[in-house]
Amino acid sequence: MKDFMRYIFGEVKNNRLSKMDAIGLIRQFQTQAIFNKPYSIHPLLHQNTSDLSEQRFTSTFTGREFFLADHVVHGQQLLPEAACLEMARAAVEQAAGALEQAKVRLKNVAWAEPIVIGDRYIQIHIGLYPEETGWIAYEIYSKPDEAGEERIVHSQGLAVLDTDREAPVLNISALQAQCSQSSLSSSQYYEAFKAMGFDYGSAHRGLEQVFVGQSQVLARLILPPSVAATKDQFVLHPSLMDSALQASMCLMMNDGEIMPYNSNTPGRPALPFALEEFEVFESCLPTMWALVRRSEGSQAGDRLQKLDIDLCDDEGKVCVRMKGFTARVTDGEPGLTESSAIHGTLMLKPCWREQAVAGKVQSHEYGRHLVILCEQTEITPQSITDRMDKIYCLALQSPQQGIGERFQTYTAQVFEEIKNILRDKSKDKILVQIVISTQKEQQLFFALSGLLKTAQLENPKLTGQMIEVEPEEDSGRIVKKLQENSQCPLD
């Protein structure tokens, strides 16, 4: 590089090369150097590009990487969502330095916008932001070429360094006995995946056998031979992690939520969006088992599927544990369009059960009461505050078209409001109610419940509620629901 620069400067100085041509040659040289230079930190974490504003790592992907070349959705190369987990883990481990022996644990993970590799390379950044609670917030983002454009956040979550904890152990033999309804080869599932638009190359065909049980599947995973040489480069190998998520689709296929494996009809894929908790005990191994079952409160038929996934070794020792992994079954036509595949990735819905309001309930008084109206275009905050005493009401609205972008904006707003409430360290009881519509797309904003759950864990005096309303309900009926639910904090 130094010799090249010296040559260029000499040519400019001797008037044999214009400044504009020199700049073009330098850029071309740097781009080629990026493509030819091996990663310096980690396959998903190439350079430390931190400055005074943030702790940051930057990676440049060309599309030739196995986790991109063999992960194609409707003709477009996508960075697997599972790879984002390894990227976050590696970034926190690198930033920890001397504490690198500690295990990284993640929570409240969201995939807001897929990372798509077009006809040129793409730079992806991950920023780390320490919080007062001891957790580290992270964002995986890119920056558009146009000057002044805001960053695009693809994934975000919270991380913490944990001391080593004893890994749980599963009884593989007992699980095989429970999952004996049927046993299917991977080829049957990969044919179904392809019909849904998921074109997996050899590096992402890690499913060997799938054993089906009641509301659970046990999958045998192998590291594909084509990427066997990369096994020591990752703690969470993208091929194995993505295959574990593929196993979650197998569960939904067998429950008829998406296209059954033996159907000739184009199916409806389930796309990842959120993960409540993620814990790493050991590195992934070349052969593993993945146990996928429904999370507590989740059941077949729910539009938003919430699952728990364990990856373990042949002895049953859990290496990776995922809780509250959520996938949304796409809507609309039987086949998945390119647009919905790339941009329709939001999901997360708890299982709600109706309960009659008791005639007499204990009165609950709150020192602070926050009501958040999520895209309630016909209802204003004032129409709520005029009918209720001692509350603060705000409305979430965004001009952005994509639901992923809107959700990202609302998450940031709700997070700031809750953070301000918790910062006051009030001894009074606090109630936060988020009002969302029953309309299909807006049902996806149930993902905001994850913020409420986290806030309740940090401050037991805070109660969080998601209030569901019909589009035609007026402010009077909404106020009645808010008041009734405020007296049922445990519902």
Short mmCIF file of C-alpha atoms in Angstrom, two decimals:
data_model
loop_
_atom_site.label_atom_id
_atom_site.label_comp_id
_atom_site.label_asym_id
_atom_site.label_seq_id
_atom_site.Cartn_x
_atom_site.Cartn_y
_atom_site.Cartn_z
CA MET A 1 0.00 0.00 0.00
CA LYS A 2 2.80 2.43 0.89
CA ASP A 3 4.64 1.75 -2.39
CA PHE A 4 1.42 2.20 -4.33
CA MET A 5 0.65 5.52 -2.63
CA ARG A 6 4.21 6.73 -3.18
CA TYR A 7 3.89 5.92 -6.87
CA ILE A 8 0.55 7.72 -7.17
CA PHE A 9 1.81 10.85 -5.42
CA GLY A 10 4.88 10.87 -7.68
CA GLU A 11 2.73 10.66 -10.79
CA VAL A 12 0.53 13.55 -9.60
CA LYS A 13 3.57 15.64 -8.67
CA ASN A 14 5.07 15.14 -12.14
CA ASN A 15 1.74 16.05 -13.77
CA ARG A 16 1.40 12.62 -15.36
CA LEU A 17 -1.81 11.88 -13.42
CA SER A 18 -4.71 14.17 -12.51
CA LYS A 19 -5.90 14.42 -8.91
CA MET A 20 -9.32 13.02 -9.84
CA ASP A 21 -7.75 10.01 -11.58
CA ALA A 22 -5.47 9.52 -8.58
CA ILE A 23 -8.43 9.47 -6.18
CA GLY A 24 -10.20 6.95 -8.40
CA LEU A 25 -7.18 4.64 -8.48
CA ILE A 26 -6.75 4.85 -4.70
CA ARG A 27 -10.41 3.96 -4.12
CA GLN A 28 -10.17 1.07 -6.58
CA PHE A 29 -7.04 -0.22 -4.84
CA GLN A 30 -8.66 0.03 -1.39
CA THR A 31 -11.78 -1.80 -2.56
CA GLN A 32 -9.73 -4.62 -4.06
CA ALA A 33 -7.70 -4.80 -0.85
CA ILE A 34 -10.91 -5.24 1.13
CA PHE A 35 -11.96 -8.17 -1.05
CA ASN A 36 -8.57 -9.89 -0.87
CA LYS A 37 -7.78 -9.23 2.78
CA PRO A 38 -8.72 -12.02 5.19
CA TYR A 39 -10.70 -11.07 8.26
CA SER A 40 -8.50 -9.81 11.07
CA ILE A 41 -10.72 -10.49 14.11
CA HIS A 42 -13.51 -12.92 13.22
CA PRO A 43 -15.27 -14.04 10.01
CA LEU A 44 -18.24 -11.82 10.97
CA LEU A 45 -16.16 -9.10 12.65
CA HIS A 46 -13.40 -7.73 10.45
CA GLN A 47 -12.11 -4.49 11.97
CA ASN A 48 -12.32 -2.45 15.15
CA THR A 49 -13.46 0.97 13.90
CA SER A 50 -14.27 2.52 17.28
CA ASP A 51 -14.06 6.27 17.79
CA LEU A 52 -14.93 8.66 20.60
CA SER A 53 -18.64 8.37 19.84
CA GLU A 54 -19.05 4.59 20.04
CA GLN A 55 -17.40 1.21 20.42
CA ARG A 56 -17.81 -0.20 16.92
CA PHE A 57 -16.73 -3.08 14.71
CA THR A 58 -17.08 -3.09 10.93
CA SER A 59 -17.27 -5.96 8.44
CA THR A 60 -17.25 -5.91 4.66
CA PHE A 61 -19.15 -8.73 2.94
CA THR A 62 -18.87 -9.47 -0.77
CA GLY A 63 -21.48 -12.22 -1.11
CA ARG A 64 -18.82 -14.87 -1.69
CA GLU A 65 -18.86 -15.91 1.98
CA PHE A 66 -20.45 -19.34 2.50
CA PHE A 67 -23.06 -17.94 4.90
CA LEU A 68 -24.24 -15.60 2.12
CA ALA A 69 -23.58 -17.59 -1.06
CA ASP A 70 -25.61 -20.55 0.26
CA HIS A 71 -28.33 -18.55 2.04
CA VAL A 72 -30.64 -17.25 -0.71
CA VAL A 73 -34.25 -16.15 -0.22
CA HIS A 74 -36.24 -15.47 -3.39
CA GLY A 75 -33.09 -14.93 -5.37
CA GLN A 76 -31.45 -12.57 -2.90
CA GLN A 77 -28.51 -13.29 -0.64
CA LEU A 78 -29.43 -12.60 2.99
CA LEU A 79 -27.19 -12.68 6.02
CA PRO A 80 -28.76 -15.37 8.23
CA GLU A 81 -30.43 -14.05 11.38
CA ALA A 82 -28.43 -16.66 13.30
CA ALA A 83 -25.20 -15.05 12.08
CA CYS A 84 -26.25 -11.80 13.77
CA LEU A 85 -26.23 -13.64 17.11
CA GLU A 86 -22.64 -14.77 16.59
CA MET A 87 -21.68 -11.27 15.45
CA ALA A 88 -23.11 -9.75 18.64
CA ARG A 89 -21.49 -12.40 20.82
CA ALA A 90 -18.08 -11.93 19.20
CA ALA A 91 -18.27 -8.13 19.42
CA VAL A 92 -19.05 -8.15 23.14
CA GLU A 93 -16.32 -10.73 23.76
CA GLN A 94 -13.77 -8.61 21.89
CA ALA A 95 -14.78 -5.47 23.75
CA ALA A 96 -14.52 -7.29 27.08
CA GLY A 97 -10.80 -7.92 26.60
CA ALA A 98 -9.46 -9.48 29.80
CA LEU A 99 -12.92 -10.77 30.67
CA GLU A 100 -13.11 -12.87 27.54
CA GLN A 101 -13.47 -16.10 29.54
CA ALA A 102 -16.91 -14.96 30.66
CA LYS A 103 -19.91 -16.17 28.65
CA VAL A 104 -22.03 -13.72 26.67
CA ARG A 105 -25.78 -13.79 27.24
CA LEU A 106 -28.28 -11.89 25.07
CA LYS A 107 -31.88 -10.82 25.61
CA ASN A 108 -34.59 -8.80 23.84
CA VAL A 109 -33.10 -9.54 20.43
CA ALA A 110 -35.00 -8.17 17.43
CA TRP A 111 -34.36 -8.55 13.71
CA ALA A 112 -35.91 -5.44 12.21
CA GLU A 113 -34.54 -5.33 8.66
CA PRO A 114 -32.82 -8.14 6.71
CA ILE A 115 -29.23 -7.63 5.54
CA VAL A 116 -29.41 -8.04 1.77
CA ILE A 117 -26.31 -8.34 -0.40
CA GLY A 118 -26.95 -6.70 -3.76
CA ASP A 119 -24.66 -6.50 -6.77
CA ARG A 120 -21.78 -5.04 -4.76
CA TYR A 121 -20.15 -5.44 -1.38
CA ILE A 122 -21.83 -4.13 1.78
CA GLN A 123 -20.37 -2.77 5.00
CA ILE A 124 -22.08 -3.77 8.23
CA HIS A 125 -21.34 -2.16 11.58
CA ILE A 126 -22.11 -3.25 15.13
CA GLY A 127 -22.14 -0.59 17.83
CA LEU A 128 -21.95 -1.32 21.56
CA TYR A 129 -23.47 1.04 24.14
CA PRO A 130 -22.99 0.30 27.87
CA GLU A 131 -25.99 1.01 30.08
CA GLU A 132 -26.30 1.89 33.76
CA THR A 133 -27.90 -1.49 34.48
CA GLY A 134 -24.70 -3.32 33.49
CA TRP A 135 -26.17 -4.56 30.23
CA ILE A 136 -24.66 -3.59 26.88
CA ALA A 137 -27.07 -2.47 24.17
CA TYR A 138 -25.99 -3.30 20.64
CA GLU A 139 -27.12 -2.38 17.15
CA ILE A 140 -26.16 -4.07 13.90
CA TYR A 141 -26.57 -1.45 11.21
CA SER A 142 -25.55 -0.23 7.77
CA LYS A 143 -25.26 3.24 6.30
CA PRO A 144 -26.73 4.06 2.87
CA ASP A 145 -24.39 5.55 0.29
CA GLU A 146 -26.37 8.77 0.12
CA ALA A 147 -24.90 11.44 2.37
CA GLY A 148 -27.19 12.48 5.19
CA GLU A 149 -29.19 9.24 5.17
CA GLU A 150 -29.83 7.76 8.60
CA ARG A 151 -28.39 4.39 9.52
CA ILE A 152 -30.50 1.30 8.87
CA VAL A 153 -30.72 -0.85 12.00
CA HIS A 154 -30.95 -4.52 11.03
CA SER A 155 -30.82 -6.12 14.47
CA GLN A 156 -30.58 -4.98 18.06
CA GLY A 157 -30.61 -6.36 21.57
CA LEU A 158 -28.97 -6.39 24.98
CA ALA A 159 -25.89 -8.34 26.05
CA VAL A 160 -24.21 -9.10 29.35
CA LEU A 161 -21.10 -11.01 30.42
CA ASP A 162 -21.92 -13.94 32.69
CA THR A 163 -19.67 -16.13 34.76
CA ASP A 164 -19.59 -19.77 33.73
CA ARG A 165 -22.78 -21.57 34.66
CA GLU A 166 -23.40 -25.29 34.65
CA ALA A 167 -25.09 -26.36 31.44
CA PRO A 168 -28.42 -28.21 31.63
CA VAL A 169 -28.44 -31.82 30.40
CA LEU A 170 -31.19 -33.37 28.28
CA ASN A 171 -32.05 -37.06 28.02
CA ILE A 172 -31.66 -37.68 24.29
CA SER A 173 -32.96 -41.27 24.46
CA ALA A 174 -36.12 -40.15 26.28
CA LEU A 175 -36.64 -37.33 23.79
CA GLN A 176 -36.28 -39.72 20.85
CA ALA A 177 -38.95 -41.91 22.44
CA GLN A 178 -41.24 -38.88 22.82
CA CYS A 179 -40.57 -37.82 19.21
CA SER A 180 -41.50 -41.11 17.58
CA GLN A 181 -44.63 -40.09 15.67
CA SER A 182 -42.56 -39.96 12.49
CA SER A 183 -38.99 -39.65 11.31
CA LEU A 184 -38.27 -37.74 8.12
CA SER A 185 -35.12 -37.19 6.11
CA SER A 186 -33.75 -33.73 5.51
CA SER A 187 -34.35 -33.95 1.75
CA GLN A 188 -38.12 -33.90 2.28
CA TYR A 189 -37.87 -30.67 4.25
CA TYR A 190 -35.38 -28.96 1.95
CA GLU A 191 -37.71 -29.59 -1.00
CA ALA A 192 -40.47 -27.87 0.97
CA PHE A 193 -38.15 -24.99 1.94
CA LYS A 194 -37.25 -24.46 -1.72
CA ALA A 195 -40.93 -24.30 -2.67
CA MET A 196 -41.30 -21.49 -0.13
CA GLY A 197 -38.42 -19.51 -1.63
CA PHE A 198 -35.60 -20.62 0.70
CA ASP A 199 -32.81 -21.81 -1.60
CA TYR A 200 -30.26 -23.35 0.75
CA GLY A 201 -26.87 -24.29 -0.69
CA SER A 202 -24.71 -27.08 0.69
CA ALA A 203 -23.26 -24.93 3.52
CA HIS A 204 -26.74 -24.39 4.96
CA ARG A 205 -28.06 -27.94 4.71
CA GLY A 206 -27.24 -29.05 8.24
CA LEU A 207 -30.46 -30.98 8.94
CA GLU A 208 -29.76 -34.73 8.81
CA GLN A 209 -32.86 -36.26 10.39
CA VAL A 210 -35.99 -34.88 12.04
CA PHE A 211 -37.95 -36.81 14.68
CA VAL A 212 -41.49 -35.56 15.23
CA GLY A 213 -43.40 -35.60 18.52
CA GLN A 214 -46.34 -33.85 20.14
CA SER A 215 -45.66 -30.10 19.87
CA GLN A 216 -41.92 -30.74 19.61
CA VAL A 217 -39.30 -31.99 17.19
CA LEU A 218 -35.83 -33.40 17.76
CA ALA A 219 -33.45 -32.74 14.87
CA ARG A 220 -30.06 -34.26 14.19
CA LEU A 221 -27.65 -31.59 12.94
CA ILE A 222 -24.33 -32.03 11.16
CA LEU A 223 -21.79 -29.46 10.02
CA PRO A 224 -21.88 -29.77 6.20
CA PRO A 225 -18.62 -31.17 4.73
CA SER A 226 -18.26 -28.12 2.48
CA VAL A 227 -17.59 -25.92 5.54
CA ALA A 228 -15.95 -28.46 7.83
CA ALA A 229 -12.68 -26.51 7.70
CA THR A 230 -14.39 -23.49 9.30
CA LYS A 231 -15.58 -25.28 12.45
CA ASP A 232 -13.00 -23.62 14.73
CA GLN A 233 -13.61 -20.11 13.39
CA PHE A 234 -16.94 -19.68 15.19
CA VAL A 235 -18.41 -20.31 18.61
CA LEU A 236 -21.90 -20.30 17.09
CA HIS A 237 -21.34 -21.70 13.61
CA PRO A 238 -23.82 -20.05 11.17
CA SER A 239 -24.51 -23.35 9.38
CA LEU A 240 -25.49 -25.17 12.57
CA MET A 241 -27.35 -22.23 14.11
CA ASP A 242 -29.35 -21.64 10.94
CA SER A 243 -30.13 -25.36 10.72
CA ALA A 244 -31.53 -25.19 14.25
CA LEU A 245 -33.87 -22.41 13.11
CA GLN A 246 -34.79 -24.54 10.09
CA ALA A 247 -35.85 -27.22 12.57
CA SER A 248 -38.32 -24.73 14.04
CA MET A 249 -39.98 -24.53 10.61
CA CYS A 250 -40.18 -28.32 10.61
CA LEU A 251 -42.28 -28.14 13.79
CA MET A 252 -44.67 -25.67 12.19
CA MET A 253 -44.88 -27.76 9.02
CA ASN A 254 -45.96 -30.80 11.00
CA ASP A 255 -48.59 -28.73 12.81
CA GLY A 256 -49.87 -27.42 9.47
CA GLU A 257 -48.95 -23.81 10.27
CA ILE A 258 -46.94 -23.56 7.07
CA MET A 259 -46.81 -25.85 4.06
CA PRO A 260 -46.68 -29.51 5.11
CA TYR A 261 -43.59 -31.37 3.92
CA ASN A 262 -45.73 -33.61 1.66
CA SER A 263 -47.78 -30.81 0.07
CA ASN A 264 -47.56 -29.80 -3.59
CA THR A 265 -48.97 -26.36 -2.84
CA PRO A 266 -46.58 -23.41 -2.41
CA GLY A 267 -46.51 -22.68 1.30
CA ARG A 268 -46.28 -19.75 3.67
CA PRO A 269 -42.86 -19.41 5.26
CA ALA A 270 -42.29 -18.39 8.85
CA LEU A 271 -39.77 -15.57 9.16
CA PRO A 272 -37.73 -14.85 12.32
CA PHE A 273 -38.20 -11.64 14.22
CA ALA A 274 -37.55 -11.78 17.95
CA LEU A 275 -35.77 -13.73 20.65
CA GLU A 276 -36.36 -13.15 24.36
CA GLU A 277 -33.28 -14.88 25.80
CA PHE A 278 -30.13 -16.40 24.33
CA GLU A 279 -27.51 -18.23 26.39
CA VAL A 280 -24.23 -19.84 25.31
CA PHE A 281 -22.69 -22.60 27.44
CA GLU A 282 -20.26 -24.15 24.93
CA SER A 283 -19.20 -23.80 21.30
CA CYS A 284 -21.17 -25.59 18.60
CA LEU A 285 -19.88 -29.06 17.67
CA PRO A 286 -19.74 -30.75 14.23
CA THR A 287 -22.66 -33.00 15.23
CA MET A 288 -25.46 -31.80 17.49
CA TRP A 289 -29.08 -32.28 18.47
CA ALA A 290 -31.67 -29.51 18.32
CA LEU A 291 -34.79 -29.78 20.48
CA VAL A 292 -37.56 -27.43 19.38
CA ARG A 293 -40.77 -27.09 21.40
CA ARG A 294 -43.44 -24.48 21.95
CA SER A 295 -42.84 -21.90 24.63
CA GLU A 296 -45.14 -21.89 27.64
CA GLY A 297 -48.44 -20.29 26.63
CA SER A 298 -47.85 -20.78 22.90
CA GLN A 299 -49.85 -23.27 20.88
CA ALA A 300 -50.46 -24.45 17.34
CA GLY A 301 -52.77 -22.06 15.52
CA ASP A 302 -51.28 -18.88 16.95
CA ARG A 303 -50.43 -16.45 14.17
CA LEU A 304 -47.14 -15.67 15.87
CA GLN A 305 -45.20 -18.77 16.82
CA LYS A 306 -43.07 -18.61 19.98
CA LEU A 307 -40.61 -21.46 20.48
CA ASP A 308 -37.80 -22.60 22.77
CA ILE A 309 -34.75 -24.20 21.14
CA ASP A 310 -31.89 -26.14 22.76
CA LEU A 311 -28.74 -27.23 20.93
CA CYS A 312 -26.90 -30.02 22.72
CA ASP A 313 -24.12 -32.55 22.18
CA ASP A 314 -24.51 -36.31 21.85
CA GLU A 315 -24.54 -36.68 25.64
CA GLY A 316 -27.42 -34.21 25.96
CA LYS A 317 -25.34 -31.37 27.41
CA VAL A 318 -26.87 -28.08 26.29
CA CYS A 319 -24.44 -25.85 24.38
CA VAL A 320 -26.88 -23.12 23.29
CA ARG A 321 -30.31 -22.26 24.71
CA MET A 322 -32.85 -19.98 23.02
CA LYS A 323 -36.07 -18.95 24.76
CA GLY A 324 -38.97 -17.10 23.21
CA PHE A 325 -37.81 -17.38 19.60
CA THR A 326 -40.65 -15.92 17.59
CA ALA A 327 -41.56 -16.38 13.97
CA ARG A 328 -44.45 -14.90 12.03
CA VAL A 329 -46.26 -16.94 9.43
CA THR A 330 -46.60 -14.65 6.42
CA ASP A 331 -50.02 -13.59 5.21
CA GLY A 332 -51.63 -13.18 1.83
CA GLU A 333 -51.19 -15.37 -1.24
CA PRO A 334 -50.03 -18.99 -0.90
CA GLY A 335 -46.60 -18.15 -2.30
CA LEU A 336 -44.29 -15.64 -0.66
CA THR A 337 -43.47 -12.59 -2.79
CA GLU A 338 -39.98 -11.14 -2.90
CA SER A 339 -41.15 -8.01 -1.13
CA SER A 340 -42.68 -9.85 1.78
CA ALA A 341 -39.69 -12.16 2.05
CA ILE A 342 -37.26 -9.30 2.34
CA HIS A 343 -39.25 -6.78 4.31
CA GLY A 344 -42.04 -8.60 6.16
CA THR A 345 -40.19 -9.95 9.16
CA LEU A 346 -41.99 -8.70 12.25
CA MET A 347 -43.49 -11.00 14.83
CA LEU A 348 -44.13 -11.62 18.54
CA LYS A 349 -47.43 -12.29 20.22
CA PRO A 350 -48.16 -13.78 23.63
CA CYS A 351 -51.11 -16.05 24.06
CA TRP A 352 -53.93 -14.00 25.61
CA ARG A 353 -56.97 -15.59 27.21
CA GLU A 354 -60.19 -13.71 27.84
CA GLN A 355 -61.27 -13.33 31.45
CA ALA A 356 -64.41 -11.74 32.80
CA VAL A 357 -64.00 -8.61 34.92
CA ALA A 358 -64.79 -9.41 38.55
CA GLY A 359 -67.69 -7.57 40.14
CA LYS A 360 -65.61 -6.49 43.11
CA VAL A 361 -61.87 -6.02 42.84
CA GLN A 362 -59.25 -4.64 45.11
CA SER A 363 -58.57 -0.99 44.34
CA HIS A 364 -55.10 -0.31 42.95
CA GLU A 365 -53.62 3.17 43.10
CA TYR A 366 -50.61 4.15 41.01
CA GLY A 367 -48.13 6.93 41.60
CA ARG A 368 -47.48 7.07 37.86
CA HIS A 369 -49.75 5.92 35.06
CA LEU A 370 -48.54 6.02 31.45
CA VAL A 371 -50.85 5.20 28.52
CA ILE A 372 -49.26 4.71 25.09
CA LEU A 373 -51.51 4.77 22.02
CA CYS A 374 -49.88 2.75 19.24
CA GLU A 375 -51.10 3.99 15.84
CA GLN A 376 -54.58 4.85 17.13
CA THR A 377 -55.24 7.43 14.41
CA GLU A 378 -58.81 8.20 15.48
CA ILE A 379 -57.98 8.68 19.18
CA THR A 380 -55.96 11.57 20.59
CA PRO A 381 -54.05 11.60 23.89
CA GLN A 382 -56.22 14.49 25.07
CA SER A 383 -59.40 12.45 24.56
CA ILE A 384 -57.94 9.95 27.04
CA THR A 385 -56.55 12.41 29.60
CA ASP A 386 -59.87 14.31 29.62
CA ARG A 387 -61.58 11.14 30.89
CA MET A 388 -58.91 9.83 33.28
CA ASP A 389 -57.21 11.49 36.23
CA LYS A 390 -53.49 11.59 36.94
CA ILE A 391 -52.28 9.92 33.77
CA TYR A 392 -49.78 10.80 31.07
CA CYS A 393 -50.73 9.73 27.55
CA LEU A 394 -48.64 9.78 24.39
CA ALA A 395 -49.27 8.63 20.82
CA LEU A 396 -46.92 6.56 18.67
CA GLN A 397 -47.10 7.61 15.03
CA SER A 398 -44.52 7.43 12.26
CA PRO A 399 -44.48 8.57 8.61
CA GLN A 400 -42.38 5.54 7.64
CA GLN A 401 -44.05 3.06 5.31
CA GLY A 402 -42.41 -0.19 6.38
CA ILE A 403 -43.74 -1.86 9.50
CA GLY A 404 -40.19 -2.85 10.46
CA GLU A 405 -39.06 0.77 10.40
CA ARG A 406 -42.12 1.89 12.35
CA PHE A 407 -41.62 -0.80 14.98
CA GLN A 408 -37.99 0.22 15.36
CA THR A 409 -39.04 3.85 15.94
CA TYR A 410 -41.71 2.89 18.48
CA THR A 411 -39.34 0.58 20.34
CA ALA A 412 -36.90 3.45 20.81
CA GLN A 413 -39.68 5.78 22.02
CA VAL A 414 -41.14 3.29 24.50
CA PHE A 415 -37.67 2.38 25.72
CA GLU A 416 -36.86 6.03 26.46
CA GLU A 417 -40.15 6.57 28.30
CA ILE A 418 -39.66 3.48 30.47
CA LYS A 419 -36.02 4.34 31.10
CA ASN A 420 -37.04 7.81 32.33
CA ILE A 421 -39.62 6.27 34.65
CA LEU A 422 -37.15 3.78 36.12
CA ARG A 423 -34.49 6.45 36.53
CA ASP A 424 -36.72 8.33 39.00
CA LYS A 425 -36.54 5.32 41.38
CA SER A 426 -39.99 6.13 42.72
CA LYS A 427 -41.32 4.00 45.57
CA ASP A 428 -44.87 4.31 44.21
CA LYS A 429 -46.51 1.71 42.01
CA ILE A 430 -46.23 2.37 38.28
CA LEU A 431 -48.60 1.30 35.50
CA VAL A 432 -47.71 1.34 31.80
CA GLN A 433 -50.47 0.40 29.34
CA ILE A 434 -49.81 0.11 25.60
CA VAL A 435 -52.91 0.21 23.39
CA ILE A 436 -52.74 -1.65 20.07
CA SER A 437 -55.28 -2.52 17.41
CA THR A 438 -56.67 -5.98 16.61
CA GLN A 439 -55.96 -5.33 12.91
CA LYS A 440 -53.65 -7.99 11.49
CA GLU A 441 -50.54 -5.95 10.73
CA GLN A 442 -50.73 -3.90 13.91
CA GLN A 443 -51.00 -7.07 15.98
CA LEU A 444 -47.26 -7.34 15.39
CA PHE A 445 -46.70 -4.43 17.77
CA PHE A 446 -47.29 -6.96 20.56
CA ALA A 447 -43.49 -7.24 20.40
CA LEU A 448 -43.41 -4.12 22.59
CA SER A 449 -44.51 -6.38 25.44
CA GLY A 450 -40.90 -7.55 25.66
CA LEU A 451 -39.88 -4.09 26.87
CA LEU A 452 -42.60 -4.17 29.53
CA LYS A 453 -41.49 -7.59 30.72
CA THR A 454 -37.89 -6.44 31.06
CA ALA A 455 -38.96 -3.29 32.93
CA GLN A 456 -41.01 -5.37 35.37
CA LEU A 457 -37.98 -7.54 36.11
CA GLU A 458 -35.88 -4.46 36.86
CA ASN A 459 -38.57 -2.79 38.98
CA PRO A 460 -41.21 -5.07 40.58
CA LYS A 461 -43.33 -1.99 41.36
CA LEU A 462 -43.92 -1.50 37.63
CA THR A 463 -46.85 -3.24 35.95
CA GLY A 464 -47.00 -3.44 32.17
CA GLN A 465 -50.12 -4.28 30.15
CA MET A 466 -50.91 -4.67 26.46
CA ILE A 467 -54.48 -3.50 25.76
CA GLU A 468 -56.12 -4.75 22.57
CA VAL A 469 -58.89 -2.62 21.01
CA GLU A 470 -61.11 -2.93 17.96
CA PRO A 471 -60.68 -0.32 15.17
CA GLU A 472 -64.21 1.03 15.70
CA GLU A 473 -63.90 1.56 19.46
CA ASP A 474 -64.14 5.18 20.56
CA SER A 475 -62.20 6.90 23.33
CA GLY A 476 -64.95 6.21 25.89
CA ARG A 477 -64.79 2.44 25.40
CA ILE A 478 -60.99 2.50 25.36
CA VAL A 479 -60.94 4.42 28.66
CA LYS A 480 -63.25 1.81 30.17
CA LYS A 481 -60.85 -0.96 29.13
CA LEU A 482 -57.89 0.94 30.55
CA GLN A 483 -59.64 1.46 33.88
CA GLU A 484 -60.83 -2.15 34.15
CA ASN A 485 -57.40 -3.57 33.34
CA SER A 486 -55.66 -1.17 35.72
CA GLN A 487 -57.47 -2.95 38.56
CA CYS A 488 -56.25 -6.37 37.35
CA PRO A 489 -52.47 -6.00 37.41
CA LEU A 490 -51.81 -9.75 37.46
CA ASP A 491 -53.77 -10.52 34.27
#
